[in-house]
Short mmCIF file of C-alpha atoms in Angstrom, two decimals:
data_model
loop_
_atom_site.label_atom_id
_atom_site.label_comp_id
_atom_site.label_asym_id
_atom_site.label_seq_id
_atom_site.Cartn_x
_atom_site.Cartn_y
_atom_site.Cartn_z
CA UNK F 1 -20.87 -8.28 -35.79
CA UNK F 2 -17.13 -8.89 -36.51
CA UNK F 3 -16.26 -5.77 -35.91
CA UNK F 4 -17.99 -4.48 -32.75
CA UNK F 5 -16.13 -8.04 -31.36
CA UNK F 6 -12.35 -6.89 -32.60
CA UNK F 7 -13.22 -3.49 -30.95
CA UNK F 8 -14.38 -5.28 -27.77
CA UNK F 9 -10.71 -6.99 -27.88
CA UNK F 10 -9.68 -3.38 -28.59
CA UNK F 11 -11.69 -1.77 -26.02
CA UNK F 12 -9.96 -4.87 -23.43
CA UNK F 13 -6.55 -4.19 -24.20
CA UNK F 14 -6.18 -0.41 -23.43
CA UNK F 15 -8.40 -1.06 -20.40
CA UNK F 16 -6.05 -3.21 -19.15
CA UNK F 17 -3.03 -0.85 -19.72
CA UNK F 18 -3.01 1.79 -16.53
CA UNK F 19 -0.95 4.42 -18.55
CA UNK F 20 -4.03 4.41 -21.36
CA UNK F 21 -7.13 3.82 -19.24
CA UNK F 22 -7.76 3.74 -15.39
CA UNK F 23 -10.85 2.35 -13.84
CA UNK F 24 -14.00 3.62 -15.84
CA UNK F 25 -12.20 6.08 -17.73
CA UNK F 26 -11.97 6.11 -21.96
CA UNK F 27 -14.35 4.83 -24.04
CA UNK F 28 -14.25 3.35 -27.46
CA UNK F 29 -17.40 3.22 -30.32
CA UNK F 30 -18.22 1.84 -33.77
CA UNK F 31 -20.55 3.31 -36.11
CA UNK F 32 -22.34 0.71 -38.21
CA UNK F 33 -25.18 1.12 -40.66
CA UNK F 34 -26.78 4.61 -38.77
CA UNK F 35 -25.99 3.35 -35.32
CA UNK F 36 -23.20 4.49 -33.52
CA UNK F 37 -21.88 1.69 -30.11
CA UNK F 38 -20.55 3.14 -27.48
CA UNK F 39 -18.89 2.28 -23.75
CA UNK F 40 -21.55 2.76 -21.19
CA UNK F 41 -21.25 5.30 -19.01
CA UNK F 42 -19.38 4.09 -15.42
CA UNK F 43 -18.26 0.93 -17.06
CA UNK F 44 -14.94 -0.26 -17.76
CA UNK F 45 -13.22 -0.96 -20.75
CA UNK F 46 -10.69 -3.73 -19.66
CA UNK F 47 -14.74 -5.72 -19.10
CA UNK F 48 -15.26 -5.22 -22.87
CA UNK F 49 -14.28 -8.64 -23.81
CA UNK F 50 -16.40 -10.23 -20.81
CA UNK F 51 -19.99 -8.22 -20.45
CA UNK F 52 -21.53 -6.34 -22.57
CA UNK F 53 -20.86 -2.96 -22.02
CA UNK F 54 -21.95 -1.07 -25.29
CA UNK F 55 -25.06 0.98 -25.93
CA UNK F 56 -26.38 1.65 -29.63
CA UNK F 57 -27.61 4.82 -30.66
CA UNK F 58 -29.35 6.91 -33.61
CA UNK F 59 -25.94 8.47 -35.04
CA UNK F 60 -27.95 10.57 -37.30
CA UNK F 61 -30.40 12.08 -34.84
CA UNK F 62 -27.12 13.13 -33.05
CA UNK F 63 -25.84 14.71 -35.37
CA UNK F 64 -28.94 16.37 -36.20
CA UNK F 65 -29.75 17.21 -32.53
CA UNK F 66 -25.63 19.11 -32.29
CA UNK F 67 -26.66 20.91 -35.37
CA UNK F 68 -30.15 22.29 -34.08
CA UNK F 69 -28.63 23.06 -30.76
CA UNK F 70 -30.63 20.19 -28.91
CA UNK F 71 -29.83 20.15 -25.45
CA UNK F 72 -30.86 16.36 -25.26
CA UNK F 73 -27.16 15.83 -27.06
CA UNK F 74 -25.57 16.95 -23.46
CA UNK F 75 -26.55 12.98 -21.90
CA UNK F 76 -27.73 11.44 -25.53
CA UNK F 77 -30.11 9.29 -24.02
CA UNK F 78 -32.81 10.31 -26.21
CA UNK F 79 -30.83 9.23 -29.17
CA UNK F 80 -30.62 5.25 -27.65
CA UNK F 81 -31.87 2.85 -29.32
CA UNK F 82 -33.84 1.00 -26.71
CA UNK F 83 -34.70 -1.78 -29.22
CA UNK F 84 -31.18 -2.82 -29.13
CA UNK F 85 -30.07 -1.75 -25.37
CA UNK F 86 -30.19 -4.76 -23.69
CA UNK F 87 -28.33 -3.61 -20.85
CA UNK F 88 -30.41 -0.72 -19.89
CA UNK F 89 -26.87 1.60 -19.23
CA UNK F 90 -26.58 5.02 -20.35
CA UNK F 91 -24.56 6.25 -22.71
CA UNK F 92 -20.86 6.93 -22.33
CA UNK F 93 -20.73 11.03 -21.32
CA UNK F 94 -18.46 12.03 -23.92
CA UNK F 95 -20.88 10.30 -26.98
CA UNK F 96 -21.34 13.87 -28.81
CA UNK F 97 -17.09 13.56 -29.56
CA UNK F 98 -17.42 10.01 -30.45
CA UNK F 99 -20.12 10.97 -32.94
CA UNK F 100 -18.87 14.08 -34.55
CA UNK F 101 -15.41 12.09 -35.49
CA UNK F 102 -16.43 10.60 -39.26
CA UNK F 103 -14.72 7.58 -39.06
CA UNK F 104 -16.17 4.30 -38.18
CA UNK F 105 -14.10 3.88 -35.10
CA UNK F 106 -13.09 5.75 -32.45
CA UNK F 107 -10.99 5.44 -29.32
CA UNK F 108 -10.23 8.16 -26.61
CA UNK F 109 -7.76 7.30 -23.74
CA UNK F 110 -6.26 9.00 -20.40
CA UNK F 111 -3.02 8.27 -22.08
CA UNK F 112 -0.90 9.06 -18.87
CA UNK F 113 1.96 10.20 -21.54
CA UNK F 114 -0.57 12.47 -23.46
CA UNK F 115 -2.02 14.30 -20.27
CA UNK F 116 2.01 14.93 -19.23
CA UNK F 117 1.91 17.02 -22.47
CA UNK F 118 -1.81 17.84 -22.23
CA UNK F 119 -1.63 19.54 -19.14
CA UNK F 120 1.52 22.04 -19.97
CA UNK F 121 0.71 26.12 -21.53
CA UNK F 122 2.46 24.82 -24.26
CA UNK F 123 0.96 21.76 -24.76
CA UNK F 124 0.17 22.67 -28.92
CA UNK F 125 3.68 23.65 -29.86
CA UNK F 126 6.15 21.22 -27.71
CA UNK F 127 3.42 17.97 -29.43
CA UNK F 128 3.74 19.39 -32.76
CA UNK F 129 7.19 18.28 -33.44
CA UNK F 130 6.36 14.62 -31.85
CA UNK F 131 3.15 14.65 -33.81
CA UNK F 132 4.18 16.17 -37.55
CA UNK F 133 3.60 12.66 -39.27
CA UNK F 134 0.03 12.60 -38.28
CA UNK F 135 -2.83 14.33 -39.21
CA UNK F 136 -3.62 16.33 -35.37
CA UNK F 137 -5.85 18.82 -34.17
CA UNK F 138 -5.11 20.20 -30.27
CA UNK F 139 -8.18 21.20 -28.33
CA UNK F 140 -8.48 23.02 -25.29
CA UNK F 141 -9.83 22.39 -22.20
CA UNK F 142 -13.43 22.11 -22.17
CA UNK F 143 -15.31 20.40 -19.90
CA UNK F 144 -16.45 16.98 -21.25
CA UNK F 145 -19.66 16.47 -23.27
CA UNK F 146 -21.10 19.37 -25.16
CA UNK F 147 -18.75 22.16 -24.19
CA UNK F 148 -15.56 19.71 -25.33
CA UNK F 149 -18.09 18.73 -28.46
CA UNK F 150 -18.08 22.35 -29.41
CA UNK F 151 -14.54 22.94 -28.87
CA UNK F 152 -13.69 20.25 -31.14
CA UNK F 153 -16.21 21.18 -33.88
CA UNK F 154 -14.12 24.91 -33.91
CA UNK F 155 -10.77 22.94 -34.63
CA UNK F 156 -11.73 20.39 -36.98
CA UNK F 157 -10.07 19.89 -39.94
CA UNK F 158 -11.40 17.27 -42.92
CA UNK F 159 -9.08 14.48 -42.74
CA UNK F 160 -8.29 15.29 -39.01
CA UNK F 161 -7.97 11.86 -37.38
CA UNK F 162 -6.21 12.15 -33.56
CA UNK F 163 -6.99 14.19 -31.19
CA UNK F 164 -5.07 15.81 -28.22
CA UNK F 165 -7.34 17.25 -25.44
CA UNK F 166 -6.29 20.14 -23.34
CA UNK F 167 -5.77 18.95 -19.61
CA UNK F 168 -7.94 15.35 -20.67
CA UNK F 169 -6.61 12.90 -22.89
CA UNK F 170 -5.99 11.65 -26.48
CA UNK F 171 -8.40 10.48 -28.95
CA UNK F 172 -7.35 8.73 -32.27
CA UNK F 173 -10.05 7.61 -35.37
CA UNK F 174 -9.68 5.12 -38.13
CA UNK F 175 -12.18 3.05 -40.70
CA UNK F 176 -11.47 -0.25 -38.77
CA UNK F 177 -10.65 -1.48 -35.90
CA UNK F 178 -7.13 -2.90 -36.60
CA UNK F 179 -6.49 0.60 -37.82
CA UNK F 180 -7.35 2.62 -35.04
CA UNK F 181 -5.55 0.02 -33.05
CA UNK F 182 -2.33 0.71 -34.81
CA UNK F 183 -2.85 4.14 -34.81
CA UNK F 184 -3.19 4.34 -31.15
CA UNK F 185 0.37 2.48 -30.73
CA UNK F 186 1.81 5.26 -33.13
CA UNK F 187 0.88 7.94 -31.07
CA UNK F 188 1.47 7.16 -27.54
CA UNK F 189 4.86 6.20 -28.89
CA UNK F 190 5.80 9.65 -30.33
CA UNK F 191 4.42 11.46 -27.45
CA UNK F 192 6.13 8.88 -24.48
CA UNK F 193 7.39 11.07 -22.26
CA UNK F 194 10.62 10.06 -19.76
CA UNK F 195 9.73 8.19 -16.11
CA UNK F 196 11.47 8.68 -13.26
CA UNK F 197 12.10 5.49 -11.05
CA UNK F 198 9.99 4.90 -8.40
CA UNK F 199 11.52 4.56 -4.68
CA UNK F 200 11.36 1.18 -2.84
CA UNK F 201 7.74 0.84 -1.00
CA UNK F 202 8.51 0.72 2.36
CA UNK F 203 5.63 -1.93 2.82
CA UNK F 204 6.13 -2.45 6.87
CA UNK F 205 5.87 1.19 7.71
CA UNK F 206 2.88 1.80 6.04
CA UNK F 207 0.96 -0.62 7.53
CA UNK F 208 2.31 0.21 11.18
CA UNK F 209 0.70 3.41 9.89
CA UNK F 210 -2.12 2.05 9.24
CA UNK F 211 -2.87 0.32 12.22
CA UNK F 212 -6.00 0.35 13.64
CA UNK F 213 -7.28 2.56 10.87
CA UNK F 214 -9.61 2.47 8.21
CA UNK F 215 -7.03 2.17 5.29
CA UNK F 216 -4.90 -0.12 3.73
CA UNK F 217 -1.54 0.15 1.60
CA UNK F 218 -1.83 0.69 -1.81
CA UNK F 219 -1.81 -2.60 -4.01
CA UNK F 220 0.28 -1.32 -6.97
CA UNK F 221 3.80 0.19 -6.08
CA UNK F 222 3.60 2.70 -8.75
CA UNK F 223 0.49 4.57 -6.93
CA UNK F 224 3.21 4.77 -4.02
CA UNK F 225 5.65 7.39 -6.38
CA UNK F 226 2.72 9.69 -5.59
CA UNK F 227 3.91 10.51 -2.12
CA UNK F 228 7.41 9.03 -2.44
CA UNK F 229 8.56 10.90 -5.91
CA UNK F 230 10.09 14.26 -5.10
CA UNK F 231 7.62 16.05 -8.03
CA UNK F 232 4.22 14.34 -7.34
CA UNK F 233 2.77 16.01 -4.59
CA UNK F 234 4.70 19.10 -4.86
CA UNK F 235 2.73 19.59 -8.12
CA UNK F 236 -0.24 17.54 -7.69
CA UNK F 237 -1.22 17.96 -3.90
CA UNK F 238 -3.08 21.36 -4.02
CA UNK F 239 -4.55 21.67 -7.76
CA UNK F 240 -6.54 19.19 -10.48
CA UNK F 241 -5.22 18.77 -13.78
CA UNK F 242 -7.74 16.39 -15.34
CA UNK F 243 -11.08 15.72 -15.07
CA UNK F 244 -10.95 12.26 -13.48
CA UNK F 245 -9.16 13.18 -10.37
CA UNK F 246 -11.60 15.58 -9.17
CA UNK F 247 -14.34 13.62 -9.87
CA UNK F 248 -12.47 10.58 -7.95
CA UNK F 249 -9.95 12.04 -5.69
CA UNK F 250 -11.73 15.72 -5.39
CA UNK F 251 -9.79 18.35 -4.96
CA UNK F 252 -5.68 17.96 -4.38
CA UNK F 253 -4.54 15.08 -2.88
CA UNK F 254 -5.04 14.62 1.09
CA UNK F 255 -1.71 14.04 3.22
CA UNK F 256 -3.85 12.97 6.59
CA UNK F 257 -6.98 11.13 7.38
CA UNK F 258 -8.49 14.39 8.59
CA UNK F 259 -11.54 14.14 7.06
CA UNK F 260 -11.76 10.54 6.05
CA UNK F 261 -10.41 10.67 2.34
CA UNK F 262 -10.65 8.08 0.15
CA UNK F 263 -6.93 8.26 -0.37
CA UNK F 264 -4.18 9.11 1.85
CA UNK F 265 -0.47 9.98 0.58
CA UNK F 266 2.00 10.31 3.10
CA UNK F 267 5.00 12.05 2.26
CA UNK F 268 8.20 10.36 1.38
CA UNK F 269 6.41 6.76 3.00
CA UNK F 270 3.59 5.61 0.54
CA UNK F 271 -0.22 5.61 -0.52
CA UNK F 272 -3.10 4.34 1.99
CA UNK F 273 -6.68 3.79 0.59
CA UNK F 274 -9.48 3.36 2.58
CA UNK F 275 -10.68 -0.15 3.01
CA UNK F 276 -14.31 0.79 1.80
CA UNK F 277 -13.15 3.41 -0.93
CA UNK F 278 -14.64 2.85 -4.22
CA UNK F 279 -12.76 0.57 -6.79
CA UNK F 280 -11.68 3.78 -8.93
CA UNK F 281 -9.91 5.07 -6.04
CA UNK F 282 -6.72 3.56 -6.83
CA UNK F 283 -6.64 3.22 -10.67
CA UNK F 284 -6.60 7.31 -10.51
CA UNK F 285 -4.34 7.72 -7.28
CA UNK F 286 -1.43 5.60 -9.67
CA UNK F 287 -2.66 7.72 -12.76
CA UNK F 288 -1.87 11.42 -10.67
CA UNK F 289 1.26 9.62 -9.79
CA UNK F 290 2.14 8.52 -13.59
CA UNK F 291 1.37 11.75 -15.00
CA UNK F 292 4.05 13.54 -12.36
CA UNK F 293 6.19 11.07 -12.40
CA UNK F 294 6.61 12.47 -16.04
CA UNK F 295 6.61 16.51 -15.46
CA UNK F 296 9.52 18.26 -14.53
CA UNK F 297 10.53 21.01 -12.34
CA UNK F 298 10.37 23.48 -14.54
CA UNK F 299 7.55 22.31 -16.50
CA UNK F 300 5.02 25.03 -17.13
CA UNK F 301 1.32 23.27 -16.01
CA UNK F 302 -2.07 24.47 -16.18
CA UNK F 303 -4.70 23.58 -13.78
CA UNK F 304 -7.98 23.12 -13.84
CA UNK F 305 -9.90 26.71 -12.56
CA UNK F 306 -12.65 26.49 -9.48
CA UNK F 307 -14.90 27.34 -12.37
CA UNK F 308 -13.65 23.87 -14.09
CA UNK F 309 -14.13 22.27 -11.11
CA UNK F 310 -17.50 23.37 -9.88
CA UNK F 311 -18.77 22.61 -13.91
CA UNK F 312 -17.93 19.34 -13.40
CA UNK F 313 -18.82 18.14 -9.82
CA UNK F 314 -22.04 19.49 -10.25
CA UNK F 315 -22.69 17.71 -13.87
CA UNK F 316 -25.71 15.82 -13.73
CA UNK F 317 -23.74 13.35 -16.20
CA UNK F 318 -20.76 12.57 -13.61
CA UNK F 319 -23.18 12.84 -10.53
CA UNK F 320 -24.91 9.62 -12.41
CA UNK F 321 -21.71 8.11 -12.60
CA UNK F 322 -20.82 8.49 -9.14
CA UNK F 323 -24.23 6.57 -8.37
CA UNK F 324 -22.01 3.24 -10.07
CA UNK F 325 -20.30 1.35 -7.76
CA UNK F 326 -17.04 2.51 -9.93
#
């Protein structure tokens, strides 16, 4: 299918970009003649182009299980068609948003310039200006899957065609691939939010640090600007913003290898991850340190509640995912 390969190149591209997607985050779909393909849950979009990482399902027996209520729409795999799943992989855990968007493709990214925005009590009115040329809906924070699929089911509009999620992400929706493609460039440029520079990595003293431990510097110098930008752990150290980072990175960010984190930011010096963390572990370290390397002092942010938090460490959906060597 011609299409479901240009989405793959798609689906390739913003994987590749860390301010759009990090590690197994986003997912993409195509609906085609009553089946709707989607990113696998745990997979990773940058792979589209290499492995197949889509599952089909029954697009109409989604939408007739949201409309009826059917709590089999909270993992959709009773709507796969295992005729056509190859791979055996579930479903991405955000299919029920994919679906209830009308048009043919759709494309939801942890733009790291959207969540900046996304993440502020004013999130609806400072975007509006940025976003007056396109046809927008903001949605708060639900928690992904069902509870996000009803939020955004309240809010939508005919002709509605990007999406900004509350403390998440962006999603944008076209007829074809090339369009959703160039409507995805359109957006992240009108909400691209100013960077501060990142500090020098002082390479030498983190691994004299590290020494004899577990961990390792960080690969990428931009996860370093989490511990060495003034704003990044000042803001991000003690609360969760997204849903990603608690999932990954749990709660905060940890500042000593008390406890053996995964990740390991040490103030004004740099990032250490541990050597057998999980692959993830850095992608969303560098995305905390993106997103707060675009707030400001004064910026009014909105984290994620205990309530948020406990909803989604204790979602059957993400515990799956956490089974994937992501």
């Amino acid at each position: 299918m011609v299409e479901l390969r240009r989405l793959r190149a798609l689906s390739a591209r913003a994987g590749s970009d860390p301010l759009l997607v990090q590690a197994a985050g986003g997912n993409t779909s195509l609906k085609d003649q009553g089946i709707m393909w989607i990113k696998a849950s745990g997979t990773w979009l940058k792979d589209a182009a290499a492995r197949d990482i889509f599952v089909p399902l029954d697009h109409t027996a989604i939408m007739q299980g949201l409309a009826s209520n059917d709590p089999a729409c909270e993992s959709c795999t009773a709507f796969v068609r295992t005729d056509l799943n190859s791979t055996g992989l579930r479903p991405s855990i955000e299919t029920t948003v994919h679906a209830l968007m009308p048009q043919r493709v759709v494309v939801h990214v942890h733009c790291v310039n959207t969540i900046a925005w996304a993440i502020r009590a004013d999130a609806g009115q400072r975007l509006a200006g940025r976003l007056k040329d396109f046809d927008w809906a903001f949605i708060p924070y639900a928690r992904p899957g069902l509870p996000l699929a009803g939020a955004i089911q309240s809010r939508m509009r005919e002709g509605v065609d990007v999406l900004v999620l509350g403390n998440h992400g962006l999603a944008v929706a076209a007829d074809s691939v090339e369009e959703a493609e160039t409507l995805l460039d359109k957006v992240v440029a009108a909400v691209t939010r100013p960077v501060r520079a990142a500090s020098k990595v002082d390479r030498a003293a983190l691994e004299k640090l590290s020494a004899g431990t577990p961990y390792k510097p960080a690969e990428m110098d931009a996860t370093h600007a989490l511990a060495t930008d003034p704003l990044a752990l000042k803001r991000g150290q003690h609360k969760v913003f997204y849903p990603d980072h608690v999932v990954f990175l749990g709660v905060g960010v940890a500042t000593s290898f008390e406890g053996n984190p995964p990740l390991v930011a040490i103030p004004g010096v740099g990032v250490l991850i541990r050597e057998d963390a999980k692959p993830a572990i850095e992608p969303m370290g560098r995305c905390l340190a993106d997103v707060m390397r675009r707030v400001e002092e004064d910026d009014p942010l909105v984290a994620l509640t205990d309530d948020d938090v406990g909803r989604l460490v204790n979602w059957d959906a993400e515990k799956y995912r956490q089974t994937l060597k992501v």
